[in-house]
Short mmCIF file of C-alpha atoms in Angstrom, two decimals:
data_model
loop_
_atom_site.label_atom_id
_atom_site.label_comp_id
_atom_site.label_asym_id
_atom_site.label_seq_id
_atom_site.Cartn_x
_atom_site.Cartn_y
_atom_site.Cartn_z
CA MET S 99 80.59 84.67 167.64
CA ARG S 100 81.40 84.51 171.15
CA VAL S 101 81.48 80.80 172.98
CA GLY S 102 81.53 79.98 176.67
CA ALA S 103 81.39 76.65 178.08
CA VAL S 104 79.15 75.55 181.64
CA ILE S 105 80.64 72.73 183.85
CA ILE S 106 79.26 71.68 186.04
CA THR S 107 80.72 69.31 188.95
CA MET S 108 80.54 67.98 192.49
CA GLY S 109 84.12 67.86 193.27
CA ASN S 110 84.79 64.31 193.01
CA ARG S 111 86.17 64.04 189.53
CA PRO S 112 89.28 66.67 189.73
CA ASP S 113 91.55 65.20 186.85
CA GLU S 114 89.07 64.24 184.38
CA LEU S 115 87.85 67.97 185.14
CA LYS S 116 91.36 69.43 184.72
CA ALA S 117 91.66 67.55 181.52
CA LEU S 118 88.23 68.52 180.21
CA LEU S 119 89.64 72.06 180.58
CA ASP S 120 92.43 71.57 179.27
CA SER S 121 90.77 70.13 176.22
CA VAL S 122 88.42 73.48 176.24
CA ALA S 123 91.85 75.65 176.22
CA ARG S 124 93.09 74.00 173.18
CA GLN S 125 90.30 75.18 170.71
CA ASP S 126 90.73 77.16 167.87
CA GLY S 127 89.61 80.27 167.22
CA GLU S 128 88.78 83.01 170.19
CA PRO S 129 89.49 81.42 173.53
CA VAL S 130 86.00 80.12 175.10
CA GLU S 131 85.05 81.37 178.53
CA THR S 132 84.80 78.59 181.17
CA VAL S 133 82.56 79.05 184.04
CA VAL S 134 82.67 75.56 186.53
CA VAL S 135 79.60 75.30 188.74
CA GLY S 136 80.25 73.39 191.85
CA GLN S 137 77.16 71.78 193.06
CA GLY S 138 77.47 72.14 196.84
CA VAL S 139 81.18 72.18 196.61
CA GLU S 140 83.81 74.99 196.33
CA VAL S 141 86.13 74.02 193.61
CA THR S 142 89.72 75.27 193.47
CA GLY S 143 92.82 74.70 192.01
CA LEU S 144 91.31 75.43 188.56
CA PRO S 145 93.46 76.85 185.50
CA GLU S 146 93.59 80.64 185.00
CA GLY S 147 91.17 82.49 183.86
CA VAL S 148 88.68 80.15 184.28
CA ARG S 149 85.22 81.05 186.59
CA THR S 150 83.69 79.02 189.24
CA VAL S 151 80.25 79.67 190.86
CA HIS S 152 79.42 77.91 194.61
CA LEU S 153 76.27 76.89 195.35
CA PRO S 154 75.59 75.80 198.94
CA GLU S 155 73.20 72.99 197.63
CA ASN S 156 73.35 70.33 194.87
CA LEU S 157 70.62 72.14 192.66
CA GLY S 158 70.59 69.24 190.23
CA ILE S 159 71.58 68.84 186.44
CA PRO S 160 69.31 71.77 184.89
CA GLY S 161 69.65 73.69 187.91
CA GLY S 162 73.31 73.88 188.18
CA ARG S 163 73.03 74.48 184.43
CA ASN S 164 70.59 77.16 185.00
CA VAL S 165 73.01 78.84 187.23
CA GLY S 166 76.18 78.54 184.68
CA ILE S 167 73.82 80.31 181.92
CA GLU S 168 73.05 83.49 184.16
CA ALA S 169 77.05 83.87 184.81
CA PHE S 170 77.04 84.71 181.67
CA GLY S 171 74.54 87.43 181.71
CA PRO S 172 70.68 86.93 181.70
CA GLY S 173 69.43 84.05 179.86
CA GLY S 174 73.39 83.86 178.96
CA GLY S 175 73.52 86.97 176.76
CA ASP S 176 76.88 88.09 177.26
CA VAL S 177 78.35 85.05 174.71
CA ASP S 178 76.28 83.86 171.73
CA VAL S 179 76.66 80.01 172.42
CA LEU S 180 77.06 77.99 174.99
CA LEU S 181 78.68 74.80 175.28
CA PHE S 182 77.42 72.21 178.27
CA LEU S 183 80.06 69.45 178.65
CA ASP S 184 80.46 66.50 181.52
CA ASP S 185 83.21 66.90 183.89
CA ASP S 186 84.46 63.48 183.09
CA GLY S 187 84.23 64.03 179.44
CA LEU S 188 87.00 65.24 177.17
CA LEU S 189 86.85 67.31 173.63
CA GLU S 190 88.36 65.03 171.23
CA ARG S 191 89.28 67.84 168.65
CA THR S 192 90.64 71.45 168.92
CA ASP S 193 88.10 72.61 165.75
CA THR S 194 84.77 71.50 168.29
CA ALA S 195 84.07 75.61 168.80
CA GLU S 196 85.03 76.78 165.41
CA LEU S 197 82.61 74.13 163.93
CA CYS S 198 80.11 75.35 166.00
CA ARG S 199 80.51 78.73 164.89
CA GLN S 200 80.38 77.55 161.49
CA ALA S 201 77.05 75.49 162.04
CA PHE S 202 75.31 78.45 163.88
CA THR S 203 76.33 81.52 161.50
CA GLU S 204 75.20 79.41 158.13
CA ASP S 205 72.09 78.60 159.81
CA PRO S 206 70.34 81.28 161.77
CA GLU S 207 67.42 78.78 162.38
CA LEU S 208 69.68 76.07 164.45
CA GLY S 209 69.36 76.24 167.87
CA ILE S 210 70.77 73.25 169.34
CA ILE S 211 74.14 70.95 168.34
CA SER S 212 74.16 67.74 170.19
CA PHE S 213 77.70 65.79 169.60
CA ARG S 214 78.75 62.43 169.81
CA ILE S 215 79.75 60.82 172.50
CA ALA S 216 82.03 58.25 172.05
CA ASP S 217 84.11 55.77 174.85
CA PRO S 218 87.96 56.85 175.22
CA ASP S 219 88.99 53.66 174.80
CA THR S 220 87.45 51.87 172.13
CA GLY S 221 85.86 54.88 170.15
CA ALA S 222 82.04 53.20 170.30
CA THR S 223 78.87 55.12 170.92
CA GLN S 224 75.94 53.76 173.04
CA ARG S 225 73.05 53.79 171.03
CA ARG S 226 71.23 55.33 173.75
CA HIS S 227 73.29 58.54 172.89
CA VAL S 228 72.24 58.89 169.59
CA PRO S 229 69.00 61.13 169.88
CA ARG S 230 67.04 60.03 167.54
CA LEU S 231 64.77 56.49 166.79
CA ARG S 232 66.94 55.46 164.21
CA ALA S 233 70.21 55.05 166.04
CA SER S 234 72.30 52.13 164.21
CA ASP S 235 74.44 54.41 162.55
CA PRO S 236 75.66 57.17 165.43
CA MET S 237 78.51 58.54 162.22
CA ARG S 238 75.38 59.62 160.41
CA SER S 239 74.69 63.45 161.23
CA SER S 240 70.95 64.58 160.71
CA ARG S 241 67.99 67.03 162.25
CA VAL S 242 66.59 65.32 165.31
CA THR S 243 64.23 65.98 168.03
CA THR S 244 66.48 66.13 171.11
CA PHE S 245 69.82 66.53 172.36
CA LEU S 246 72.48 65.48 175.09
CA GLY S 247 72.86 67.02 178.38
CA GLY S 248 75.84 66.35 178.89
CA ALA S 249 77.84 67.02 175.21
CA ASN S 250 75.91 69.74 173.14
CA ALA S 251 75.98 73.62 172.54
CA VAL S 252 73.03 75.88 172.46
CA ARG S 253 72.43 79.27 171.04
CA THR S 254 71.83 81.69 173.77
CA LYS S 255 68.86 83.24 172.16
CA VAL S 256 66.83 80.11 172.98
CA PHE S 257 67.52 80.51 176.37
CA GLN S 258 66.47 84.52 175.78
CA GLN S 259 63.18 82.90 174.12
CA VAL S 260 61.66 79.92 175.62
CA GLY S 261 63.06 79.84 178.86
CA ALA S 262 65.89 78.17 181.00
CA LEU S 263 66.21 74.21 181.91
CA PRO S 264 63.10 72.68 184.04
CA ALA S 265 65.01 73.19 187.27
CA GLU S 266 62.17 70.94 189.27
CA PHE S 267 63.35 68.13 187.13
CA PHE S 268 66.22 68.02 188.65
CA TYR S 269 67.91 65.03 186.39
CA ALA S 270 66.50 63.37 183.28
CA HIS S 271 64.93 64.64 180.33
CA GLU S 272 65.21 68.38 180.96
CA GLU S 273 66.78 68.15 177.64
CA THR S 274 63.77 67.11 175.67
CA ASP S 275 62.19 69.63 177.46
CA LEU S 276 63.90 72.00 176.38
CA ALA S 277 64.00 70.53 173.31
CA TRP S 278 60.02 70.62 172.64
CA ARG S 279 59.85 74.45 173.64
CA ALA S 280 62.67 75.07 171.54
CA LEU S 281 61.43 73.33 168.05
CA ASP S 282 57.90 75.00 169.53
CA ALA S 283 59.42 78.06 168.72
CA GLY S 284 60.75 77.47 165.23
CA TRP S 285 64.21 76.43 166.33
CA LEU S 286 66.06 73.22 164.71
CA ILE S 287 68.53 70.78 166.86
CA ASP S 288 71.32 68.93 164.79
CA TYR S 289 72.66 65.91 165.97
CA ARG S 290 76.52 66.41 164.78
CA ALA S 291 78.84 63.16 164.67
CA ASP S 292 82.26 65.00 163.64
CA MET S 293 81.52 67.01 167.25
CA VAL S 294 83.13 64.60 169.59
CA LEU S 295 82.79 64.29 173.45
CA LEU S 296 84.76 61.38 174.81
CA HIS S 297 83.12 59.87 177.81
CA PRO S 298 83.45 56.57 179.08
CA THR S 299 81.01 54.08 178.94
CA THR S 300 78.18 54.33 181.42
CA ALA S 301 74.66 52.83 182.40
CA PRO S 302 72.22 55.53 183.24
CA SER S 303 70.34 53.08 186.09
CA ARG S 304 73.95 53.58 187.82
CA HIS S 305 72.01 56.33 189.84
CA ALA S 306 69.99 55.31 192.69
CA VAL S 307 67.41 57.68 191.70
CA TYR S 308 67.19 56.63 187.95
CA HIS S 309 63.91 54.61 187.78
CA ARG S 310 62.00 57.36 189.99
CA MET S 311 63.11 60.14 188.04
CA VAL S 312 62.77 58.87 184.58
CA ALA S 313 59.41 58.02 185.27
CA ARG S 314 58.15 61.29 187.25
CA ASN S 315 59.83 63.45 184.56
CA ARG S 316 58.12 61.34 181.70
CA VAL S 317 54.73 62.27 183.59
CA TRP S 318 56.39 66.45 183.53
CA LEU S 319 57.62 66.40 180.08
CA ALA S 320 54.10 65.30 178.78
CA ARG S 321 52.08 67.52 180.98
CA ARG S 322 53.78 70.47 180.56
CA ASN S 323 54.33 70.06 176.91
CA LEU S 324 51.59 67.89 174.79
CA PRO S 325 48.34 69.00 174.08
CA ALA S 326 45.65 67.24 176.10
CA PRO S 327 44.94 64.26 173.89
CA LEU S 328 48.47 62.97 173.53
CA VAL S 329 48.88 63.22 177.14
CA PRO S 330 47.47 59.97 177.69
CA VAL S 331 48.97 58.02 174.82
CA TYR S 332 52.38 59.19 175.19
CA LEU S 333 52.32 57.83 179.26
CA GLY S 334 50.57 54.44 177.83
CA VAL S 335 53.52 54.32 175.33
CA TRP S 336 56.08 54.73 177.72
CA LEU S 337 54.28 52.13 180.36
CA ALA S 338 54.11 49.75 178.20
CA LEU S 339 57.94 49.79 176.72
CA THR S 340 58.59 49.97 180.32
CA LEU S 341 57.09 46.89 181.40
CA VAL S 342 58.54 44.79 177.91
CA ARG S 343 61.98 46.07 179.21
CA ARG S 344 61.29 43.60 182.18
CA PRO S 345 63.19 45.56 185.03
CA SER S 346 63.46 44.38 188.25
CA ALA S 347 61.07 44.28 190.89
CA ALA S 348 62.31 47.16 192.80
CA ALA S 349 63.33 49.44 189.57
CA LEU S 350 59.43 48.82 188.42
CA LYS S 351 58.57 50.00 192.33
CA ALA S 352 60.81 52.69 192.39
CA TRP S 353 59.33 53.20 188.67
CA PHE S 354 55.78 53.37 189.32
CA GLY S 355 56.40 55.54 192.57
CA GLY S 356 57.81 58.37 190.28
CA PHE S 357 54.83 57.88 187.88
CA LYS S 358 52.38 58.43 190.56
CA GLU S 359 54.61 61.55 191.95
CA GLY S 360 54.60 62.93 188.02
CA LEU S 361 50.55 62.79 188.18
CA THR S 362 49.90 64.26 191.46
CA ALA S 363 53.41 66.99 192.24
CA PRO S 364 53.23 70.08 190.43
CA CYS S 365 55.38 70.41 187.40
CA GLY S 366 55.53 73.79 186.75
CA PRO S 367 54.08 76.07 183.83
CA ARG S 368 51.86 74.22 181.12
CA ARG S 369 52.91 75.58 177.49
CA PRO S 370 51.31 73.22 175.22
CA MET S 371 53.16 72.73 171.65
CA ARG S 372 51.16 73.56 168.99
CA TRP S 373 49.94 70.81 166.49
CA ARG S 374 52.00 72.05 164.11
CA THR S 375 54.97 71.16 165.89
CA VAL S 376 53.62 67.50 166.32
CA TRP S 377 53.40 67.26 162.95
CA ARG S 378 57.38 68.61 162.63
CA LEU S 379 58.06 66.13 165.52
CA THR S 380 56.70 63.65 163.26
CA ARG S 381 58.86 64.38 160.07
CA LEU S 382 61.64 64.49 161.96
CA GLY S 383 61.15 60.67 162.58
CA ARG S 384 60.18 61.03 166.35
CA PRO S 385 56.12 61.90 166.92
CA PRO S 386 55.89 63.22 170.44
CA VAL S 387 54.34 59.85 171.78
CA ILE S 388 57.43 57.76 172.38
#
């Protein structure tokens, strides 16, 4: 099973990127072919054999990763599996690629694997990095309904069947959009605690656009993927949760601005999931209203 890796970078973490590339090169088994996509920057000085793609502007996280996918042929078809890794992460073990090969080989319905993210100093995994509602035990692997964008492996047949990441999202929730489409097509998603990407503990709100894009993309996610009766339920639940969390006045203003934008701006094609997929998500522990 052929494995490739896609890493997007803005060129501002050269030391961390080199360490990540070294950890990919140390993987057991057949070498992992790696593509680094420079978002508005030309990346130089990389190890021999690492391919680079220069983008004249920052296309956002999903847009950049889509370019990386196509660097492996249409829909990534030159390889069987693609790893997507944050440029400031580090593969803890040398058998991660082999574990992916084994998992995808043993389960032909498995489409996506979400890795565990752990802080390199403390070993702790943030609750938000466990892609399920019952997130108190990050060491428990399980079937899930979404995955972590910067620490995962995707069977390239998924892209060829359901399409790429939604580039218009730019940042936030693009993984869930792909996950819902994959689940609707019959694929499975696993969270694997034994596949680890070391990554410094961070807060997503460090990004200036966080609150606006989180709200906008929540609306787009619902408009694109949910059966019509569930759209207001999903958005109502997230509105209530946002208010309960009592964000600052500035954050709330940005959130409502993004929410309005999500309702009025084009969000791409609408392909509502089947009701059987709604039930499937519910049985997996996360009905698509939260």
